[in-house]
mmCIF file with all atom_site columns, C-alpha atoms in Angstrom:
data_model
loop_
_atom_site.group_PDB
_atom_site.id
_atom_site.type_symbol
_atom_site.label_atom_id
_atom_site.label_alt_id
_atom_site.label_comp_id
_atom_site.label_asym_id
_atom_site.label_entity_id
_atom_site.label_seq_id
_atom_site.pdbx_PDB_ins_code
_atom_site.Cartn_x
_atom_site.Cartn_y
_atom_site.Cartn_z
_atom_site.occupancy
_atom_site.B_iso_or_equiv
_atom_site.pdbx_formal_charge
_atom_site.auth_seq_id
_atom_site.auth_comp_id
_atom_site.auth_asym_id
_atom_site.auth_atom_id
_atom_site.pdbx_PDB_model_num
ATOM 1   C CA . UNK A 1 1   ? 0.000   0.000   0.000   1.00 74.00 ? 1   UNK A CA 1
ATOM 2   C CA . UNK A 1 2   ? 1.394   3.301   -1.047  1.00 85.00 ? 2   UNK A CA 1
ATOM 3   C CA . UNK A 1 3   ? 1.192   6.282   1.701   1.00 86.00 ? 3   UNK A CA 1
ATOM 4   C CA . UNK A 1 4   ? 0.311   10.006  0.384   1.00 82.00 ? 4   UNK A CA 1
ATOM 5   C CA . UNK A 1 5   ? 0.696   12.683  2.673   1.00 82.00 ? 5   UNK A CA 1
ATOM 6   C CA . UNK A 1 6   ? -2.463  14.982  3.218   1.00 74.00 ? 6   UNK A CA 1
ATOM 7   C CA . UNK A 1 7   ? -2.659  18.593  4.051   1.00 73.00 ? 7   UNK A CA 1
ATOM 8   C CA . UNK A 1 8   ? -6.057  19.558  5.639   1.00 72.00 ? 8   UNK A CA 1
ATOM 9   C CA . UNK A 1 9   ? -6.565  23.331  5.437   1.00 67.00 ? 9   UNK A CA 1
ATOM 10  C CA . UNK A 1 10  ? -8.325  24.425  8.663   1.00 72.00 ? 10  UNK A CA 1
ATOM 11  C CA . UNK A 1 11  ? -10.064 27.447  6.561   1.00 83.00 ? 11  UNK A CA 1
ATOM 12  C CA . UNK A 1 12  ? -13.310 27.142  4.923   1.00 89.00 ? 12  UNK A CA 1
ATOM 13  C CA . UNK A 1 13  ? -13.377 26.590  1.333   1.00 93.00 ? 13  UNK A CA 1
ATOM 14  C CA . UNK A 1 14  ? -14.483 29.807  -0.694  1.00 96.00 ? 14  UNK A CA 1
ATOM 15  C CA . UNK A 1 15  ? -16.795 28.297  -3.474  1.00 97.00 ? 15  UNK A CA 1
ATOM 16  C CA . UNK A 1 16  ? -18.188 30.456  -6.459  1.00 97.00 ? 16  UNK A CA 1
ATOM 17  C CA . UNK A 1 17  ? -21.207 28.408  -8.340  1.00 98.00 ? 17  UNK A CA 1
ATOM 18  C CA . UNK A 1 18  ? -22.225 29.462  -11.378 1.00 97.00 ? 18  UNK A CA 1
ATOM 19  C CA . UNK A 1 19  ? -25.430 27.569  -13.711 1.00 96.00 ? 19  UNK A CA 1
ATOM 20  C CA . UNK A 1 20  ? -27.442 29.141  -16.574 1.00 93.00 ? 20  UNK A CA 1
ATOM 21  C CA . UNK A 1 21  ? -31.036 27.212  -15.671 1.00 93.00 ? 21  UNK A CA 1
ATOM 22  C CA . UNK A 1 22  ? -32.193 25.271  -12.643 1.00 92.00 ? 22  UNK A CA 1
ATOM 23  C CA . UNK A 1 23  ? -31.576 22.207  -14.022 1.00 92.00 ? 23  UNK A CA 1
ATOM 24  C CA . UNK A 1 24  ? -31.342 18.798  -11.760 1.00 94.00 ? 24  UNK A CA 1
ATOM 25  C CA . UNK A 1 25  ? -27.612 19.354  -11.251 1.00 94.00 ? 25  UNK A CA 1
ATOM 26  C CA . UNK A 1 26  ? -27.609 22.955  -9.820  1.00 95.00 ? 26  UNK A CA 1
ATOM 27  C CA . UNK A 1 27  ? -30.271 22.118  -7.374  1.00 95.00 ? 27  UNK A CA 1
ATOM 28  C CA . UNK A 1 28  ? -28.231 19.110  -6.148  1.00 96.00 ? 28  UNK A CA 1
ATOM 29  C CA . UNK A 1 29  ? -24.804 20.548  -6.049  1.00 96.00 ? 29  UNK A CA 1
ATOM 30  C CA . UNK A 1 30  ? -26.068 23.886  -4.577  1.00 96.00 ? 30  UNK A CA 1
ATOM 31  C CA . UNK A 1 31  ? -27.873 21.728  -1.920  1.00 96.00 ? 31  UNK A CA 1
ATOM 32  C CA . UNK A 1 32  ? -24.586 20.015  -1.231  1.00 95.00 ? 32  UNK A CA 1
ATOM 33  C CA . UNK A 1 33  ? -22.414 22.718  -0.985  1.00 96.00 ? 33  UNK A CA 1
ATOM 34  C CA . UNK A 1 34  ? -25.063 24.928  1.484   1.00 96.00 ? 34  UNK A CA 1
ATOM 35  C CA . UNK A 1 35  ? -24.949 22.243  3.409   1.00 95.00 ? 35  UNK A CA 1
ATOM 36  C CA . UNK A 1 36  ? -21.099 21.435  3.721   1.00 92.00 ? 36  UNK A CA 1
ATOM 37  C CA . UNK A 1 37  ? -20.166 23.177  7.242   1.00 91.00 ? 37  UNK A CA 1
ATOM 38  C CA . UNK A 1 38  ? -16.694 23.364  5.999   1.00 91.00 ? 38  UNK A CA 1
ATOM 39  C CA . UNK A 1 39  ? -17.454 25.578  3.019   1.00 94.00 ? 39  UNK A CA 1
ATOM 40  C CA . UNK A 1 40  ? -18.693 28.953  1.813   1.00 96.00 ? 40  UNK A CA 1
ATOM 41  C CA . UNK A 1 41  ? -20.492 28.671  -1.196  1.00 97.00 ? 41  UNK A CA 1
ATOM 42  C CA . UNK A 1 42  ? -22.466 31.448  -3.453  1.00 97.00 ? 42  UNK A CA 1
ATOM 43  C CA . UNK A 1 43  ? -24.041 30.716  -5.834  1.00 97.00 ? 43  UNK A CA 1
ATOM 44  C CA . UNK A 1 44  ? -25.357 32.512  -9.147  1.00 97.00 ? 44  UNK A CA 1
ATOM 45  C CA . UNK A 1 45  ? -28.064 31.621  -11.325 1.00 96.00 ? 45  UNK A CA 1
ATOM 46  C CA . UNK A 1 46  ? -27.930 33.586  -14.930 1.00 95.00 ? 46  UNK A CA 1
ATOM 47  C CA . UNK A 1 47  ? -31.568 33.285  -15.556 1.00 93.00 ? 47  UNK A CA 1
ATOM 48  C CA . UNK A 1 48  ? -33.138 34.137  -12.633 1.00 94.00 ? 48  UNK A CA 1
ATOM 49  C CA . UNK A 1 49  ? -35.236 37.399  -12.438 1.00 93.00 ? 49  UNK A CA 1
ATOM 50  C CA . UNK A 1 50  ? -33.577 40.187  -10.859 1.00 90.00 ? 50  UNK A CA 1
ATOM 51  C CA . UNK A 1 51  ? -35.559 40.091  -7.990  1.00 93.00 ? 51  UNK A CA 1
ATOM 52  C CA . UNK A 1 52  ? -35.024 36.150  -7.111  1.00 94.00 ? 52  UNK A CA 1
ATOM 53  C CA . UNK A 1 53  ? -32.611 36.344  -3.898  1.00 95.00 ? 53  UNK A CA 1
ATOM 54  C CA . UNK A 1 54  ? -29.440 34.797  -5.114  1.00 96.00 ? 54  UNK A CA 1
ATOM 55  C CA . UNK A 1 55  ? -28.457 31.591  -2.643  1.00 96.00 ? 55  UNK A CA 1
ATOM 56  C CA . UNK A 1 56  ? -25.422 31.307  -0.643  1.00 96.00 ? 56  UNK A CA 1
ATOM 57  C CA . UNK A 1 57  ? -23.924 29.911  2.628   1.00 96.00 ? 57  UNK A CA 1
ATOM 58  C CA . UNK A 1 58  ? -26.004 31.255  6.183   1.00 94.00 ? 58  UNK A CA 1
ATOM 59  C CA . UNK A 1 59  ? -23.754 34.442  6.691   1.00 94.00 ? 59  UNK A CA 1
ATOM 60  C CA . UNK A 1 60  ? -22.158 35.249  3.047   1.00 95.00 ? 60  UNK A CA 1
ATOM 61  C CA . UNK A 1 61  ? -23.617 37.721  1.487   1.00 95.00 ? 61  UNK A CA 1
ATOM 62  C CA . UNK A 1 62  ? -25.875 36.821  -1.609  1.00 95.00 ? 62  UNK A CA 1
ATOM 63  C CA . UNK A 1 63  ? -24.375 37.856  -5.119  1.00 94.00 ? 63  UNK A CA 1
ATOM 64  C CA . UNK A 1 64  ? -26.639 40.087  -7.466  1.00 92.00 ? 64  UNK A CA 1
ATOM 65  C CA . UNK A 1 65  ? -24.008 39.688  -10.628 1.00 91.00 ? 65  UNK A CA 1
ATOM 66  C CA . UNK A 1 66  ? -21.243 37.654  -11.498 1.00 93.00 ? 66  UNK A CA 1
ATOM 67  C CA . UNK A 1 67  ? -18.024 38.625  -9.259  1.00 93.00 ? 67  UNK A CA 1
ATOM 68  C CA . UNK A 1 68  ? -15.886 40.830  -11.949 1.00 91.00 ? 68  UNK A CA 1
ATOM 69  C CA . UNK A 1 69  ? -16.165 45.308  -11.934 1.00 86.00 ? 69  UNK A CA 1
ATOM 70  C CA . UNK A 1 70  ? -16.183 46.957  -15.361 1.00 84.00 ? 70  UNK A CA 1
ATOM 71  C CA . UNK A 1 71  ? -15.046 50.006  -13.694 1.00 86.00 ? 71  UNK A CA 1
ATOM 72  C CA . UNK A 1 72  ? -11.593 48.185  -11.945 1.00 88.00 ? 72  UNK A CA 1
ATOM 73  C CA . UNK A 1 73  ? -11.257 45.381  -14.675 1.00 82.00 ? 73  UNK A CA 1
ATOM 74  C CA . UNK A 1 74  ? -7.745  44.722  -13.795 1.00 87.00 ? 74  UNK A CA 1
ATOM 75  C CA . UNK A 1 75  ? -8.744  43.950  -9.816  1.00 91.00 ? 75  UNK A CA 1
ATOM 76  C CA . UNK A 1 76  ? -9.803  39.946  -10.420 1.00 92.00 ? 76  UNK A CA 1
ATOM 77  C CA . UNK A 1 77  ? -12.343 39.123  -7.643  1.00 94.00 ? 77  UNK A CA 1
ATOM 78  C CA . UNK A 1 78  ? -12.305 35.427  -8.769  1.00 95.00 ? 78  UNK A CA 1
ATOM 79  C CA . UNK A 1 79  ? -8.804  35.401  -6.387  1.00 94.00 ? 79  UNK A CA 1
ATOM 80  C CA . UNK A 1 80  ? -11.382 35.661  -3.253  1.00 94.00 ? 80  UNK A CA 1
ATOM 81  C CA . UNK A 1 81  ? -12.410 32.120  -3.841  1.00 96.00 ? 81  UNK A CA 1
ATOM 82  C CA . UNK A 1 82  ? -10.721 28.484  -3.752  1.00 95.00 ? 82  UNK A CA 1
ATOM 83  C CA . UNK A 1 83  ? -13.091 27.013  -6.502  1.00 96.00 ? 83  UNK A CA 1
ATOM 84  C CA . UNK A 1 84  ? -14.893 28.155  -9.477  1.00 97.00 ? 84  UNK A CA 1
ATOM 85  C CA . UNK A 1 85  ? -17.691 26.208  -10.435 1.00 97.00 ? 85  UNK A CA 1
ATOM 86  C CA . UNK A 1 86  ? -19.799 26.354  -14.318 1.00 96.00 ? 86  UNK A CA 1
ATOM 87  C CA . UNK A 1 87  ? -22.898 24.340  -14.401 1.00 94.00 ? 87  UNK A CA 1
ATOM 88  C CA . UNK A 1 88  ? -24.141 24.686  -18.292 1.00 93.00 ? 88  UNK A CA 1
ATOM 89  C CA . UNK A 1 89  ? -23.600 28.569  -18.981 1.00 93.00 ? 89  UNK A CA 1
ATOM 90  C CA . UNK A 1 90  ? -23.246 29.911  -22.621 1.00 92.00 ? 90  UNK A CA 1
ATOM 91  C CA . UNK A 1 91  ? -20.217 32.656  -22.034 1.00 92.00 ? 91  UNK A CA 1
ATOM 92  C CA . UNK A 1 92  ? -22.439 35.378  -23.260 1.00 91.00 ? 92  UNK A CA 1
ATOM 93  C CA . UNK A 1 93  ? -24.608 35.549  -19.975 1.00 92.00 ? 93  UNK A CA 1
ATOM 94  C CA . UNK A 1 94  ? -21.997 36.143  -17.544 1.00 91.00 ? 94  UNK A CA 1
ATOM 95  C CA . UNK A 1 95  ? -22.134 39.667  -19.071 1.00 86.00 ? 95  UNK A CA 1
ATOM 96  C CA . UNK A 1 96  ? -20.747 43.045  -21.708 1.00 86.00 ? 96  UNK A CA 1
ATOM 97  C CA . UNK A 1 97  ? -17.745 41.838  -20.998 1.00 92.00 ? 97  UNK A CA 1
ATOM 98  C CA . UNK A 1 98  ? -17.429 38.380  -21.943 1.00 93.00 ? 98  UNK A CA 1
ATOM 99  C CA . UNK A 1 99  ? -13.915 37.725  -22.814 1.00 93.00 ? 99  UNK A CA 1
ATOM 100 C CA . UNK A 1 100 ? -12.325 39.874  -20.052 1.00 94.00 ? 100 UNK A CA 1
ATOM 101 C CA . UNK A 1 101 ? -14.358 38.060  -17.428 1.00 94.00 ? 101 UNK A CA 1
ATOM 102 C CA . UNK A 1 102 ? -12.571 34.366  -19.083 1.00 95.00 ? 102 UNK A CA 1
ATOM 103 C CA . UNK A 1 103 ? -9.521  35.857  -19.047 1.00 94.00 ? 103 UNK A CA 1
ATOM 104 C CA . UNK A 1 104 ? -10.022 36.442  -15.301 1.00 95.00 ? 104 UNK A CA 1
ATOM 105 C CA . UNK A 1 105 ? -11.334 32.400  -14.618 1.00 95.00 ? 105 UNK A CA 1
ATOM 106 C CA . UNK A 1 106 ? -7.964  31.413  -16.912 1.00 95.00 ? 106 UNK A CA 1
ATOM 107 C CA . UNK A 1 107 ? -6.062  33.919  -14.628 1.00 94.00 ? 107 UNK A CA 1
ATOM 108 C CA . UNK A 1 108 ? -7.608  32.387  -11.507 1.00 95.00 ? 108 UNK A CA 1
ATOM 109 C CA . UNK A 1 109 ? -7.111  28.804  -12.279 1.00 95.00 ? 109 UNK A CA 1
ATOM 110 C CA . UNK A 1 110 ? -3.065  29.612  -13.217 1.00 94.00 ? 110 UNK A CA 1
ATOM 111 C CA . UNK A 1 111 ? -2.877  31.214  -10.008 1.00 93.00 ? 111 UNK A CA 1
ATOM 112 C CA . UNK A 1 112 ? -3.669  27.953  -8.449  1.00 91.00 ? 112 UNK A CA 1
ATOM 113 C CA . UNK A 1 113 ? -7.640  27.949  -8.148  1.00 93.00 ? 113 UNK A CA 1
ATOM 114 C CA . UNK A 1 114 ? -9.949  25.137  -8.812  1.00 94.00 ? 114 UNK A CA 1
ATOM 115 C CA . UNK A 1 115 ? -12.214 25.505  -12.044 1.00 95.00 ? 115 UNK A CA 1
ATOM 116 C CA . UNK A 1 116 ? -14.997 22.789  -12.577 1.00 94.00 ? 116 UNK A CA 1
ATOM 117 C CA . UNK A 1 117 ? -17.051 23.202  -15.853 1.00 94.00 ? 117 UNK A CA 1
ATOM 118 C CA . UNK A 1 118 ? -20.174 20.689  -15.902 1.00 92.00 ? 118 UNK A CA 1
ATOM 119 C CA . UNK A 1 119 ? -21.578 19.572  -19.436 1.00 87.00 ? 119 UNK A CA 1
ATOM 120 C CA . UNK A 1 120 ? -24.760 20.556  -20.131 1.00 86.00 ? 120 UNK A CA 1
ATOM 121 C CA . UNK A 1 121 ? -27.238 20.117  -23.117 1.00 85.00 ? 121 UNK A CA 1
ATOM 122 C CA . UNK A 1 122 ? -27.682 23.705  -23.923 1.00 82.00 ? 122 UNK A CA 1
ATOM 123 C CA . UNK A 1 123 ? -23.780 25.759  -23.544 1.00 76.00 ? 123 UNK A CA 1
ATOM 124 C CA . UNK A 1 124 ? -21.245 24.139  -22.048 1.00 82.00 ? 124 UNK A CA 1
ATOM 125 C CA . UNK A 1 125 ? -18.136 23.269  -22.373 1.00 86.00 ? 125 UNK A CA 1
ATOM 126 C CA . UNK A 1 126 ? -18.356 23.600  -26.466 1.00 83.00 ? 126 UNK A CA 1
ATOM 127 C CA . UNK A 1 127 ? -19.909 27.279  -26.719 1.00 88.00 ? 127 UNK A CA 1
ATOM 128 C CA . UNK A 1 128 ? -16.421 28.159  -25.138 1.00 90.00 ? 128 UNK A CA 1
ATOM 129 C CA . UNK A 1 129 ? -14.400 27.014  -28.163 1.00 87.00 ? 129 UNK A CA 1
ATOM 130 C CA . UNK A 1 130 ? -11.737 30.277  -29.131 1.00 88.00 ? 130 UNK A CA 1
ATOM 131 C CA . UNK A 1 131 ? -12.442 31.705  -25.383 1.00 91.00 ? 131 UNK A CA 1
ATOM 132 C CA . UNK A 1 132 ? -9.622  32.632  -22.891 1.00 93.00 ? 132 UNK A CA 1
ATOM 133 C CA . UNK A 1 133 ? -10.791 29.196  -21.071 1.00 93.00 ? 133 UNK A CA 1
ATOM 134 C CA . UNK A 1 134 ? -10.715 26.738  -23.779 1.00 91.00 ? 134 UNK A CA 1
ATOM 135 C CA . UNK A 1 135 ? -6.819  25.841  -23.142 1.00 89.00 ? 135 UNK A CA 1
ATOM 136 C CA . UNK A 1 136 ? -7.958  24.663  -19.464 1.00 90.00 ? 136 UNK A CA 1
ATOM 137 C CA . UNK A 1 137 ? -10.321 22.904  -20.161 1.00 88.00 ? 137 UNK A CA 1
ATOM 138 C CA . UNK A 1 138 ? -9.603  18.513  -20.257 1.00 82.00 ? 138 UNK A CA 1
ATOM 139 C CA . UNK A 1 139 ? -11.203 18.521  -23.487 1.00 79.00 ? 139 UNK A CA 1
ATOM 140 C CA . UNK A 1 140 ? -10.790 19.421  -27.008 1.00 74.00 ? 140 UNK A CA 1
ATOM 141 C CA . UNK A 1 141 ? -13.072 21.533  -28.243 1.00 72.00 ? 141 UNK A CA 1
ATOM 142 C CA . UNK A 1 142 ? -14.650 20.296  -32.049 1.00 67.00 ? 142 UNK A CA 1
ATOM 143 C CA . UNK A 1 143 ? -17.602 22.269  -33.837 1.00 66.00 ? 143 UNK A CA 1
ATOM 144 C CA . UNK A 1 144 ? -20.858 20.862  -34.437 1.00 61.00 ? 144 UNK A CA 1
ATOM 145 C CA . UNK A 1 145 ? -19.917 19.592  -37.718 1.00 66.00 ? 145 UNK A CA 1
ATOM 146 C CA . UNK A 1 146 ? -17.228 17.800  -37.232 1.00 63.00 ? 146 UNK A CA 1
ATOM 147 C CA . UNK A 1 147 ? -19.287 16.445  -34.248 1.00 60.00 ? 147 UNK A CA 1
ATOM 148 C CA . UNK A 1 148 ? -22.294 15.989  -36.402 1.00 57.00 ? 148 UNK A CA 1
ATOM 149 C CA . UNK A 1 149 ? -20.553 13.764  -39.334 1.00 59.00 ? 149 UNK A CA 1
ATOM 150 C CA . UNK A 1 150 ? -18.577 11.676  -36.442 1.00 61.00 ? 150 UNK A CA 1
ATOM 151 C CA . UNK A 1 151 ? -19.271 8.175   -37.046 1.00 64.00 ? 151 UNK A CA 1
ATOM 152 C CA . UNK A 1 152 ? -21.429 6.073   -34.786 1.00 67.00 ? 152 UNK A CA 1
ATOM 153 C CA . UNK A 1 153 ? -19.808 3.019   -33.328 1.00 73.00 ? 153 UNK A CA 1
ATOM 154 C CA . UNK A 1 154 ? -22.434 1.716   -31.330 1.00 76.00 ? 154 UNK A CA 1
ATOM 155 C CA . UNK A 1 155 ? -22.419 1.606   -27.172 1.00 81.00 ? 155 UNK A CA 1
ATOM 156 C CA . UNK A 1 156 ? -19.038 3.015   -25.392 1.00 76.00 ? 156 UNK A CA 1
ATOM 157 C CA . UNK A 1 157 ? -17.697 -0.472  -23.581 1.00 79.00 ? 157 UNK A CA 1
ATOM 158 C CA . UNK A 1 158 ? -15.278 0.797   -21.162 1.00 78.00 ? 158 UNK A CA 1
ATOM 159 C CA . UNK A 1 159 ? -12.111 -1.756  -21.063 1.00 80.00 ? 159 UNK A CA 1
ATOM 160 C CA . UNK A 1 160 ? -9.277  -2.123  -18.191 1.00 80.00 ? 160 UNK A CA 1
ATOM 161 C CA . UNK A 1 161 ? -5.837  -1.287  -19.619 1.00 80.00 ? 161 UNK A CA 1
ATOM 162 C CA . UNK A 1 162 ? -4.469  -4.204  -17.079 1.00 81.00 ? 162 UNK A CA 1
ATOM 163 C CA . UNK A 1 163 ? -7.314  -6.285  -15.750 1.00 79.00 ? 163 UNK A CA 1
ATOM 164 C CA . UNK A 1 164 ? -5.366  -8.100  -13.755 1.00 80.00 ? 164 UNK A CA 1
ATOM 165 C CA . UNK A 1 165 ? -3.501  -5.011  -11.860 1.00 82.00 ? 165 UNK A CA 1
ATOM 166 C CA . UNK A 1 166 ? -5.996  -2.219  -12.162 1.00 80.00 ? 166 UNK A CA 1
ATOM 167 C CA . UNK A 1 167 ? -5.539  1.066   -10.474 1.00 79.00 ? 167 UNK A CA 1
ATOM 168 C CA . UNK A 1 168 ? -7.358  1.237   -6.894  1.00 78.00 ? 168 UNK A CA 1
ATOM 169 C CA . UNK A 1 169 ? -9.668  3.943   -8.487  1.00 76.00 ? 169 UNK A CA 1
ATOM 170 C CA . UNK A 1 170 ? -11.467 1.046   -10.569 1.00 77.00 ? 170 UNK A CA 1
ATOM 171 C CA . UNK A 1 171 ? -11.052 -1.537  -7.556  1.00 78.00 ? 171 UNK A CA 1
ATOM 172 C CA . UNK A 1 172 ? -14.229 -2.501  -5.487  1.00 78.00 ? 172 UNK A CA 1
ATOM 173 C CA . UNK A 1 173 ? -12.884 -5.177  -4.053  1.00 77.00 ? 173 UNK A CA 1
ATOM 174 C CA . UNK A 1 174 ? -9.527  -6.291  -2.886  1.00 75.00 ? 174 UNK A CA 1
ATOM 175 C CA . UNK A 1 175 ? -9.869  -9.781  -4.108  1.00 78.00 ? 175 UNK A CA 1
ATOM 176 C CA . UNK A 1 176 ? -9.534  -9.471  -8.011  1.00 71.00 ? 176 UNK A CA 1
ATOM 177 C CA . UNK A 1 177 ? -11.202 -12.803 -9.081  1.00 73.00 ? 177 UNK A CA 1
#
């Protein structure tokens, strides 16, 4: 058994969460991370009506707009939290100015902050093909074309590159036969 050393943070997490619609996902996640004791979480949803009281964490203030001034663009607010979260948001709703606001999630994330982007049916993660965040994400980017004309090769059958010494991630059981 290999030993990895651990370094608990006694802080609370700062967590930003982001989704378009309120879609399954956002309802669970949001309820998850309001409920964490160990974390602060805001979240923002993009389609809400202006009056619809933002949720967040008992004691952190509710947001009204995404995090990011148009009057001090070069102050990146994103560096208040730990993790960035997208659900499914098409880049265009987080605002005027679209590409600056990326720019500050790409900024964020090289600084060392965690950025999650969740797949969703409408936006994300291919509306943000050619944006400041496309080089972070884990996945490359292809148009709908090229996605359309893709040929269809029947049911994805996941296979184990060694069956017979597979990582402890895939492992439910200790005894392999």
């Amino acid at each position: 058994t290999e030993k990895r050393l651990l370094r608990v943070e006694p802080g609370r997490i700062k967590v930003l969460y982001v989704d378009g619609y309120p879609r399954y996902e956002y309802r669970f996640l949001k309820n998850s991370l309001l409920r964490f004791s160990n974390v602060e979480a805001q979240c923002l949803l993009l389609d809400a009506s202006p009056e619809f009281i933002q949720e967040s964490t008992e004691g952190v203030p509710a947001l009204t707009r995404f995090p990011y001034d148009a009057n001090q663009p070069d102050k990146n607010q994103l560096l208040d939290y730990h993790v960035v979260i997208f659900g499914d948001v098409h880049p265009a709703d987080l605002g005027a100015d679209t590409d600056k606001i990326l720019g500050q999630v790409k900024e964020f994330v090289e600084a060392g902050g965690g950025f999650l982007m969740q797949a969703g049916q409408r936006d994300a993660p291919r509306e943000y093909a050619g944006t400041p965040i496309a080089d972070i994400l884990p996945v490359l980017l292809g148009d709908r074309e090229t996605e359309w004309a893709a040929v269809d090769e029947g049911p994805f059958r996941p296979v184990l590159e060694r069956p017979r010494d597979p990582n402890e991630v895939v492992t439910l059981h200790p005894d392999l036969d």
